[in-house]
XYZ file of C-alpha atoms in Angstrom:
700
model
C -93.121 101.612 158.519
C -95.715 102.151 155.785
C -96.551 99.039 153.778
C -97.699 99.038 150.163
C -101.468 98.702 150.342
C -101.785 97.794 146.612
C -99.764 94.691 145.641
C -100.969 95.095 142.016
C -98.854 98.235 141.465
C -95.565 96.401 140.736
C -97.380 94.185 138.256
C -98.927 97.210 136.537
C -95.510 98.854 136.379
C -94.003 95.728 134.808
C -96.815 95.620 132.236
C -96.273 99.296 131.359
C -92.532 98.746 130.934
C -93.144 95.665 128.817
C -95.654 97.550 126.654
C -93.212 100.428 126.181
C -90.405 98.031 125.274
C -92.536 96.204 122.723
C -93.511 99.477 121.068
C -89.885 100.609 121.082
C -88.726 97.367 119.444
C -91.572 97.540 116.907
C -90.483 101.053 115.889
C -86.885 99.883 115.669
C -87.890 96.958 113.468
C -89.893 99.274 111.240
C -86.827 101.512 110.799
C -84.729 98.459 109.982
C -87.236 97.342 107.372
C -87.487 100.621 105.522
C -83.700 101.048 105.673
C -83.385 97.630 104.084
C -85.985 98.512 101.433
C -84.108 101.704 100.529
C -80.799 99.889 100.059
C -82.369 97.083 98.031
C -84.469 99.380 95.835
C -81.466 101.548 94.957
C -79.340 98.446 94.281
C -81.910 96.988 91.881
C -82.435 100.359 90.183
C -78.700 100.355 89.429
C -78.995 96.896 87.882
C -81.829 98.159 85.685
C -79.618 101.027 84.520
C -76.846 98.560 83.686
C -79.219 96.385 81.644
C -80.431 99.404 79.698
C -76.876 100.522 78.979
C -75.922 97.008 77.868
C -79.024 96.892 75.684
C -77.957 100.129 74.029
C -74.427 98.825 73.442
C -75.812 95.629 71.918
C -77.943 97.619 69.515
C -74.998 99.828 68.565
C -72.817 96.809 67.903
C -75.369 94.926 65.804
C -77.019 97.729 63.843
C -74.812 100.795 63.582
C -72.255 101.007 60.798
C -71.982 104.751 60.293
C -69.833 105.392 63.368
C -66.586 104.266 64.932
C -68.205 103.742 68.322
C -69.093 100.066 67.734
C -65.392 99.381 67.273
C -64.821 100.907 70.691
C -67.241 98.501 72.383
C -66.868 95.386 70.238
C -64.001 94.034 72.338
C -66.325 94.114 75.338
C -69.585 92.878 73.836
C -68.566 90.601 70.998
C -65.235 88.989 71.898
C -63.618 86.687 69.364
C -61.680 83.705 70.635
C -59.108 82.081 68.412
C -56.073 79.913 68.829
C -53.649 82.677 67.934
C -54.960 84.932 70.705
C -54.597 82.070 73.177
C -51.027 81.429 72.085
C -50.234 85.123 72.306
C -51.574 85.313 75.854
C -49.626 82.200 76.841
C -46.455 83.707 75.379
C -47.163 87.005 77.092
C -47.142 85.663 80.633
C -44.178 83.360 79.958
C -42.173 86.391 78.881
C -43.008 88.437 81.974
C -39.960 88.654 84.217
C -40.476 88.598 87.969
C -37.825 90.868 89.521
C -35.642 89.627 92.345
C -36.933 92.459 94.501
C -40.449 90.938 94.430
C -41.122 89.519 97.886
C -44.654 88.203 97.381
C -45.814 84.615 96.743
C -44.184 82.649 93.916
C -46.331 79.957 92.311
C -45.433 76.799 90.445
C -47.906 74.433 88.854
C -49.364 72.094 89.904
C -49.988 74.071 93.090
C -49.144 72.771 96.568
C -50.833 73.295 99.950
C -47.795 75.285 101.029
C -48.297 77.719 98.160
C -51.994 78.306 98.881
C -51.119 78.898 102.529
C -48.513 81.424 101.395
C -51.182 83.159 99.294
C -53.487 83.423 102.288
C -50.734 84.904 104.445
C -49.696 87.354 101.716
C -53.223 88.668 101.218
C -53.688 89.070 104.969
C -50.510 91.202 104.916
C -51.750 93.265 101.924
C -49.141 91.745 99.583
C -50.245 91.452 95.933
C -49.559 88.497 93.667
C -47.334 89.316 90.702
C -49.152 89.638 87.358
C -47.071 86.814 85.870
C -48.532 84.365 88.388
C -52.033 85.807 88.082
C -52.006 85.195 84.324
C -50.591 81.700 84.737
C -53.176 80.875 87.415
C -55.977 82.027 85.082
C -54.528 80.059 82.194
C -54.324 76.848 84.250
C -57.861 77.403 85.562
C -59.178 77.876 82.042
C -57.665 74.556 80.965
C -59.296 72.802 83.929
C -62.711 74.401 83.431
C -62.765 73.434 79.749
C -62.888 69.803 80.875
C -65.783 70.317 83.307
C -69.475 69.749 82.556
C -72.105 72.483 82.803
C -73.673 70.869 85.890
C -71.462 69.362 88.591
C -72.853 66.274 90.390
C -71.517 65.667 93.895
C -72.031 63.064 96.601
C -71.818 63.879 100.293
C -68.947 61.858 101.781
C -69.621 59.552 104.726
C -69.125 61.309 108.024
C -68.442 64.660 106.333
C -70.388 67.703 105.234
C -70.352 69.946 102.164
C -70.188 73.679 102.887
C -72.180 76.005 100.615
C -71.361 79.727 100.515
C -73.264 82.554 98.835
C -72.232 85.944 97.433
C -68.901 87.317 98.676
C -68.687 90.432 96.468
C -65.046 91.242 97.045
C -65.157 91.039 100.834
C -61.986 89.184 101.712
C -62.563 89.406 105.466
C -65.740 87.339 105.105
C -63.903 84.632 103.166
C -61.088 84.577 105.719
C -63.605 84.254 108.548
C -65.371 81.359 106.795
C -62.053 79.563 106.376
C -61.161 80.264 110.026
C -64.493 79.011 111.411
C -65.089 76.143 108.993
C -61.643 75.097 107.799
C -59.689 75.537 104.579
C -60.869 73.735 101.430
C -59.620 70.155 101.369
C -60.772 66.574 100.899
C -62.039 66.741 104.490
C -63.826 70.080 103.985
C -65.400 70.322 100.505
C -66.950 73.636 99.418
C -69.417 74.999 96.883
C -69.165 78.758 96.271
C -72.352 79.894 94.583
C -71.220 82.808 92.416
C -70.759 86.584 92.744
C -67.202 86.395 94.015
C -66.308 89.808 92.574
C -67.575 93.414 92.296
C -68.654 95.975 94.904
C -65.969 95.093 97.473
C -62.322 96.177 97.324
C -60.708 92.721 97.384
C -62.321 90.987 94.420
C -58.954 90.176 92.851
C -57.684 88.465 96.002
C -60.903 86.476 96.476
C -60.853 85.282 92.865
C -57.201 84.265 93.092
C -57.791 82.268 96.291
C -60.880 80.485 94.990
C -59.201 79.572 91.716
C -56.060 78.416 93.524
C -58.084 76.037 95.722
C -60.024 74.882 92.660
C -56.734 73.874 91.026
C -55.462 72.295 94.241
C -58.642 70.322 95.004
C -60.689 70.052 91.777
C -62.819 67.255 93.293
C -63.545 69.096 96.537
C -63.733 72.786 95.571
C -66.609 73.848 93.300
C -67.477 77.246 91.849
C -70.818 78.180 90.285
C -71.148 81.160 88.008
C -73.077 84.187 89.296
C -74.560 87.139 87.452
C -71.494 89.226 88.422
C -69.117 86.758 86.779
C -69.760 88.861 83.703
C -67.345 91.337 82.126
C -70.081 93.873 81.342
C -71.363 93.880 84.926
C -67.755 94.301 86.065
C -67.564 97.641 84.242
C -70.195 99.180 86.521
C -69.573 97.441 89.818
C -65.828 97.750 90.248
C -63.932 94.597 89.299
C -62.621 96.010 86.006
C -61.431 99.169 87.717
C -59.840 97.194 90.557
C -57.855 95.004 88.150
C -56.585 98.002 86.183
C -55.545 99.807 89.368
C -53.704 96.808 90.801
C -52.160 95.586 87.523
C -51.680 98.623 85.318
C -49.253 97.012 82.859
C -50.933 93.643 82.338
C -54.440 94.503 83.458
C -56.017 94.141 80.024
C -54.552 90.655 79.584
C -55.809 89.663 83.033
C -59.304 90.962 82.252
C -59.449 89.119 78.947
C -58.407 85.823 80.504
C -60.763 86.371 83.441
C -63.583 86.883 80.960
C -62.832 83.460 79.476
C -62.694 81.867 82.937
C -66.041 83.393 83.945
C -67.759 82.051 80.822
C -66.425 78.549 81.552
C -67.590 78.324 85.171
C -70.245 75.625 85.748
C -73.769 77.016 86.007
C -75.211 74.572 88.570
C -74.257 71.974 91.155
C -76.353 68.980 92.244
C -75.742 67.145 95.531
C -76.830 63.511 95.842
C -79.329 64.068 93.002
C -81.552 65.757 95.610
C -80.259 69.324 96.060
C -79.956 71.798 93.182
C -77.627 74.775 93.677
C -77.812 77.715 91.254
C -76.915 81.356 91.733
C -80.199 83.128 90.999
C -83.083 80.737 90.516
C -85.234 79.050 87.901
C -88.168 79.701 85.581
C -91.024 77.638 84.256
C -88.822 76.917 81.219
C -85.746 75.745 83.135
C -84.668 72.333 81.846
C -81.639 70.621 83.383
C -81.291 68.377 80.345
C -81.007 71.411 78.069
C -78.633 73.097 80.499
C -76.409 70.021 80.524
C -75.894 70.211 76.775
C -75.435 73.931 76.110
C -72.131 75.489 75.071
C -71.794 77.669 78.143
C -68.545 79.320 77.039
C -70.459 81.095 74.276
C -72.462 83.059 76.850
C -69.674 85.523 77.556
C -72.191 87.873 79.094
C -75.791 87.282 80.081
C -76.310 90.972 79.284
C -75.390 90.505 75.614
C -78.368 89.542 73.521
C -77.767 86.770 70.993
C -76.981 88.443 67.689
C -79.499 86.407 65.712
C -82.266 87.396 68.092
C -81.893 90.948 66.898
C -81.819 89.780 63.288
C -85.083 87.916 63.843
C -86.565 91.002 65.396
C -85.554 93.006 62.341
C -87.318 90.453 60.123
C -90.436 90.699 62.235
C -90.277 94.467 62.087
C -89.955 94.516 58.305
C -92.894 92.147 57.926
C -95.164 94.383 60.036
C -94.045 97.971 59.405
C -97.303 99.507 60.591
C -96.800 98.197 64.139
C -93.193 99.297 64.426
C -94.150 102.591 62.889
C -96.207 103.511 65.916
C -94.718 106.125 68.255
C -93.049 104.848 71.385
C -94.432 105.015 74.873
C -94.321 108.487 76.456
C -92.373 106.962 79.359
C -89.366 106.398 77.163
C -89.746 109.868 75.664
C -89.579 111.607 78.979
C -85.933 112.650 78.817
C -86.618 114.980 75.946
C -90.146 116.093 76.778
C -90.348 119.851 77.213
C -93.929 120.022 78.437
C -94.169 121.449 81.926
C -97.782 120.444 82.264
C -97.088 116.731 81.927
C -95.496 114.921 84.809
C -92.226 113.405 83.647
C -91.559 109.757 84.249
C -88.312 107.843 84.209
C -87.777 105.130 81.647
C -87.360 102.723 84.543
C -89.148 99.597 85.519
C -91.356 99.070 88.523
C -91.653 96.120 90.805
C -93.436 92.993 89.810
C -96.483 93.698 87.679
C -100.064 92.692 88.148
C -101.079 89.163 88.947
C -102.379 88.789 85.427
C -98.824 88.588 84.160
C -97.868 85.781 86.477
C -98.572 83.092 83.960
C -96.118 84.389 81.385
C -93.176 82.126 80.723
C -89.487 82.846 80.664
C -89.642 83.278 76.918
C -90.644 86.820 77.743
C -88.925 87.175 81.076
C -85.254 87.172 80.228
C -84.547 90.904 80.024
C -87.778 91.360 78.098
C -88.612 94.261 80.317
C -85.628 96.376 79.305
C -87.034 99.519 77.810
C -86.114 100.563 74.274
C -84.464 103.847 73.459
C -86.040 106.264 71.047
C -84.335 107.505 67.891
C -80.810 108.579 68.657
C -79.233 111.977 68.537
C -79.385 113.457 65.053
C -75.607 113.654 64.985
C -75.533 109.856 64.819
C -77.594 109.728 61.595
C -79.519 106.709 62.823
C -83.015 105.479 62.180
C -85.305 104.905 65.170
C -84.449 101.566 66.725
C -86.813 98.831 67.798
C -86.632 97.418 71.263
C -83.652 95.065 71.580
C -85.845 92.611 73.510
C -86.224 89.006 72.521
C -89.457 88.699 70.498
C -92.131 86.207 71.410
C -92.711 83.230 69.074
C -95.753 84.973 67.597
C -93.682 87.995 66.651
C -90.655 86.359 65.061
C -89.179 83.153 63.794
C -88.696 80.057 65.921
C -86.019 80.690 68.573
C -82.571 79.519 67.622
C -80.542 77.181 69.785
C -78.358 80.113 70.809
C -81.429 82.025 72.019
C -82.763 79.069 73.983
C -79.403 78.489 75.660
C -79.004 82.165 76.475
C -82.459 82.352 78.091
C -81.793 79.240 80.154
C -78.536 80.713 81.509
C -80.085 84.138 82.164
C -82.905 82.623 84.219
C -80.417 80.656 86.335
C -78.248 83.705 87.032
C -80.832 86.470 87.502
C -84.134 85.060 88.828
C -85.674 85.581 92.280
C -88.382 83.640 94.174
C -91.776 85.174 94.932
C -94.581 84.090 97.238
C -97.307 84.167 94.564
C -97.689 81.209 92.194
C -96.598 81.374 88.571
C -93.653 82.788 86.660
C -93.436 86.435 85.623
C -90.788 88.878 84.366
C -88.439 90.101 87.084
C -89.219 93.722 86.330
C -87.700 95.088 89.532
C -84.201 93.867 88.664
C -84.848 94.062 84.925
C -83.735 90.506 84.121
C -84.643 86.886 84.762
C -87.926 85.805 86.381
C -89.934 85.827 89.535
C -90.741 82.174 90.164
C -93.457 81.015 92.530
C -93.712 77.966 94.814
C -95.571 75.988 92.140
C -92.685 76.511 89.695
C -90.221 75.303 92.335
C -92.286 72.249 93.177
C -92.720 71.225 89.533
C -89.014 71.391 88.780
C -88.017 69.520 91.934
C -90.627 66.794 91.342
C -89.647 66.442 87.693
C -86.039 65.701 88.672
C -86.727 63.831 91.915
C -85.193 66.564 94.074
C -86.205 68.035 97.397
C -84.330 71.350 97.786
C -83.192 74.388 95.758
C -80.342 76.466 97.206
C -79.663 79.854 95.635
C -77.964 83.156 96.505
C -78.235 86.464 94.581
C -80.159 88.382 97.299
C -78.818 89.944 100.475
C -80.704 88.763 103.562
C -80.539 90.416 106.970
C -79.781 87.155 108.767
C -77.570 85.814 105.974
C -80.135 83.248 104.873
C -83.869 82.837 104.314
C -86.283 79.982 103.624
C -89.315 80.280 101.344
C -91.639 78.116 99.225
C -92.479 75.924 102.213
C -88.810 75.337 102.920
C -88.034 74.104 99.396
C -85.957 77.193 98.524
C -83.061 78.503 100.625
C -81.298 81.797 99.920
C -77.742 81.955 101.275
C -75.677 85.171 101.309
C -72.132 85.255 102.688
C -71.120 88.947 102.500
C -71.817 90.515 105.887
C -72.234 94.298 106.264
C -73.166 94.356 102.604
C -74.983 97.682 102.515
C -73.550 99.306 105.624
C -71.739 98.371 108.834
C -74.166 96.202 110.784
C -76.734 96.003 107.975
C -76.702 92.200 107.735
C -75.039 88.997 108.816
C -73.281 86.608 106.497
C -73.994 82.885 106.548
C -73.058 79.530 105.047
C -74.770 76.133 104.953
C -73.430 72.693 105.829
C -75.084 69.610 104.305
C -74.418 66.082 105.494
C -75.680 62.695 104.284
C -79.138 63.392 105.663
C -79.290 66.574 103.502
C -80.681 68.560 106.413
C -79.183 72.075 106.159
C -77.355 73.553 109.134
C -76.870 77.338 109.107
C -73.857 79.211 110.472
C -74.003 82.996 110.845
C -71.299 85.595 111.419
C -70.561 89.295 111.096
C -67.160 90.708 110.256
C -66.691 93.955 112.142
C -65.178 94.755 115.493
C -66.837 98.181 115.371
C -70.271 96.621 114.851
C -69.915 94.366 117.875
C -69.327 97.416 120.080
C -72.518 99.152 118.919
C -75.900 98.637 120.510
C -78.837 97.572 118.357
C -80.180 101.134 118.362
C -76.815 102.517 117.259
C -76.541 99.956 114.454
C -80.005 100.853 113.209
C -79.172 104.558 113.340
C -75.961 104.106 111.312
C -77.673 102.047 108.625
C -80.673 104.348 108.487
C -78.465 107.415 108.091
C -76.547 105.872 105.207
C -79.752 104.766 103.455
C -81.382 108.182 103.809
C -78.285 109.888 102.395
C -78.408 107.621 99.349
C -82.088 108.437 98.944
C -81.419 112.181 99.221
C -78.893 111.875 96.411
C -81.560 110.220 94.267
C -83.913 113.131 94.992
C -81.242 115.686 94.089
C -80.418 113.910 90.831
C -84.096 114.145 89.784
C -84.656 117.666 91.048
C -86.107 119.204 87.883
C -88.579 116.358 87.343
C -89.664 116.484 90.967
C -90.012 120.271 91.021
C -92.108 120.244 87.843
C -94.427 117.640 89.350
C -94.578 119.397 92.738
C -95.489 122.692 91.053
C -98.206 120.936 89.065
C -99.986 120.298 92.381
C -99.017 123.664 93.903
C -101.702 125.732 92.156
C -101.186 128.804 94.359
C -97.367 128.840 94.250
C -97.041 128.694 98.034
C -94.277 126.083 97.929
C -96.434 123.560 99.779
C -98.434 120.470 98.816
C -100.189 117.770 100.800
C -98.395 114.726 102.181
C -100.402 112.503 99.857
C -99.460 114.573 96.791
C -95.812 114.651 97.819
C -95.705 110.853 98.258
C -97.431 110.338 94.910
C -94.975 112.600 93.076
C -91.823 111.097 94.605
C -92.903 107.533 93.814
C -93.989 108.394 90.252
C -90.566 109.925 89.521
C -88.177 107.644 91.424
C -90.142 104.375 91.060
C -88.518 102.789 94.120
C -91.678 101.391 95.751
C -90.829 102.757 99.213
C -93.004 103.837 102.177
C -92.702 107.560 101.441
C -95.096 108.677 104.184
C -92.938 106.897 106.765
C -89.755 108.344 105.269
C -91.094 111.891 104.968
C -89.710 113.186 108.315
C -86.187 112.293 107.132
C -86.614 113.893 103.706
C -88.881 116.950 103.865
C -90.121 119.556 106.340
C -93.729 120.148 107.331
C -95.337 123.587 107.181
C -97.391 124.831 110.179
C -100.618 123.766 108.463
C -99.398 120.159 108.056
C -98.540 120.392 104.350
C -95.036 119.704 103.002
C -92.559 122.412 102.010
C -91.362 120.482 98.980
C -88.233 122.579 98.324
C -86.882 121.363 101.663
C -86.177 117.990 99.960
C -83.068 119.527 98.396
C -81.796 121.831 101.169
C -79.162 119.504 102.631
C -77.454 118.750 99.306
C -75.524 120.620 96.668
C -73.242 120.037 93.677
C -69.524 119.364 93.878
C -67.249 121.851 92.116
C -69.556 123.196 89.378
C -68.220 123.824 85.879
C -69.586 127.144 84.553
C -69.858 125.884 80.965
C -72.327 123.157 81.965
C -75.944 124.281 81.982
C -78.072 123.368 85.031
C -80.205 120.921 83.012
C -77.158 119.127 81.626
C -75.520 119.107 85.058
C -78.549 117.357 86.554
C -78.437 114.748 83.795
C -74.783 114.159 84.653
C -75.544 113.782 88.361
C -78.166 111.186 87.530
C -76.194 109.188 84.980
C -72.705 109.692 86.339
C -72.056 105.942 86.530
C -73.203 105.355 82.943
C -70.905 108.133 81.742
C -67.996 106.610 83.663
C -68.639 103.225 82.035
C -68.678 104.768 78.559
C -65.478 106.623 79.397
C -63.775 103.410 80.528
C -64.689 101.828 77.195
C -63.237 104.765 75.272
C -60.132 104.882 77.494
C -58.618 101.667 76.165
C -55.343 101.992 78.052
C -57.155 102.859 81.316
C -54.783 105.745 81.891
C -57.489 108.039 83.254
C -56.614 110.493 80.500
C -58.461 110.854 77.198
C -57.908 113.093 74.213
C -60.362 115.811 73.236
C -61.490 113.631 70.299
C -62.129 110.717 72.679
C -64.050 113.138 74.889
C -66.264 113.941 71.899
C -66.800 110.213 71.222
C -67.808 109.726 74.867
C -70.412 112.450 74.564
C -71.781 111.052 71.306
C -72.305 107.653 72.943
C -73.744 109.259 76.058
C -76.165 111.502 74.178
C -77.254 108.572 72.017
C -77.839 106.414 75.078
C -80.036 108.996 76.819
C -81.389 110.978 73.886
C -79.756 114.114 75.315
C -79.201 116.766 72.646
C -75.788 118.366 73.147
C -74.358 120.823 70.654
C -70.935 119.844 69.293
C -69.688 123.394 69.727
C -70.646 123.385 73.386
C -68.787 120.102 73.857
C -65.659 121.555 72.214
C -65.818 124.609 74.480
C -66.271 122.406 77.528
C -63.355 120.168 76.505
C -61.020 123.140 76.087
C -62.108 124.564 79.441
C -61.365 121.405 81.433
C -58.054 120.784 79.639
C -56.373 122.592 82.503
C -52.749 122.233 81.422
C -53.581 122.674 77.699
C -51.844 119.466 76.620
C -54.776 118.150 74.571
C -55.846 115.548 77.151
C -58.526 115.517 79.838
C -58.481 113.953 83.293
C -61.914 112.375 83.130
C -62.053 111.347 86.781
C -61.502 114.982 87.723
C -64.322 115.961 85.378
C -66.700 113.431 86.954
C -65.834 114.632 90.448
C -67.573 117.897 89.596
C -70.811 115.957 89.248
C -70.908 114.303 92.640
C -73.676 115.181 95.065
C -72.244 116.793 98.210
C -74.084 116.716 101.532
C -73.839 120.214 103.011
C -73.620 118.926 106.578
C -70.510 116.950 105.585
C -68.959 120.112 104.171
C -69.676 122.008 107.379
C -68.245 119.217 109.511
C -65.112 119.116 107.412
């Protein structure tokens, strides 16, 4: 029998296999990273769009008197609380009759353990809570929160631990799994939920009801911090408002109004043993716990609503220096109406964190200071060009008012993110709050004798992440946030020694059956599809820029030129060269056939009366248009009159600077009034402006 004469061969084979495996895993990790970057970049771009829309609404409310539109949005942006309204709401829910046929949970106050257990069981069985009890629960919660301080101080009980949870975002299964693994809230199992209970997921109502019920049951052992999504303006874009109106059509508006009050009364920070600070977003170099302890937090109904007097101060500054404000605006913000084909168009969007030279700027310029201004509005609106609705610096306006200072402090807590570089700079990627460095963290902790900052606000692949030499922990509790298998959820347990223990989980039976490669492929596919939709929505801008480089009209440009164009238009800060094989086809000579970027996508059911340019604008700003529609549609019926349709377009054209002829709008309205009853199904209209993936159509 022949014996192996070279004993080194098995070793060489093992080394080759190991080398192959390492390369395979490295490629897989790279795909995971760029998938993650795509999801996060698109998420933050959406937040920028929301801030810009809110900025526009704020300007309309504070400065425009010629139109009726401010009346349409005033109930959202400038709510007025008075005793009569409170009495009316109290009377409203007391007069609601619960029919005998209702078989869901019935609540009495004060709540009992039996009732919260019944709620849990009902929500597991898809049973809703009657609107009468929802309103009463919100009313009782509001009374409790009015007695609470801005910052909650806790002590870890002997022999027990405090559990800290991050963002849940309407994912009831994650909350149920936390309760199953860790125990229900009680004196034995205290909890801190660190904001962002609602939006994005489909069960925000149920999560909010459960958390508030346990808060009422165990006010000393259940603690809720406010997040940036506990905000009625954010809820318009990200789903909570729509969910409430779908589940509670009759009393939805009353529920939303009372929820708005509850959100504004939630504490903004929690401190454990005077050593651990818990806030939703982060801090800035101006964060002052003493100031935060004394503010009137209920006045900050929305962190997206600029203090009214800030805009008045800006107007004073503008009138005192007319020559400066008389200068034309930046071409970036003029791009939507630029007709030059020779100039590359740029979005009025913000990029990631700026140069290092800006890192020393304080939060006085960081709290939404990066939101871009809009140019003069549509001529139909008869408005003068508006200044930027940003908060002016002390050199540009009067001394900040108390309301401004309080607003900035709250914004920084709810919206900020940590960064690895020292200093504090505007959070330009999100559009609000700050980037705070390790030196900012260390100064605040030393000033207050603390050792740890726990925050949430950012999805992490493992559910948690440590930075700033372990002084900052990010905790995120919504698993599968972007896509099935995209991330784990996690929670923290803190005992008397204040050493954090992390517990991870992932809610999905389907995910557990997939291999790592399959999970990466699913997430990557979803991310690429979202990116393709972004490309399609900016088709005209991209084509104009591509053709600028394509001097010979061959339909091809270099990889470098293609990457440069896509980044300059989309501003997503992504590795375009790496992503190219998933987005565009190479020509035989190695250049890119740039029209191939749009081959796999097409429009929904096109409306002939809509021009291609206007249709592309609608693809791109479909969500903004839906938000404006929901504001106009006060009864949330899904139907609006032709006159309301005109009002929607006037707001939309003012927001974007899109010139739309009134006659064309009237013709369009009559065309889509299919049954000729004078009303329009707006959701049906928007469906025409949804990007359709052609492969999906073929598969169907």
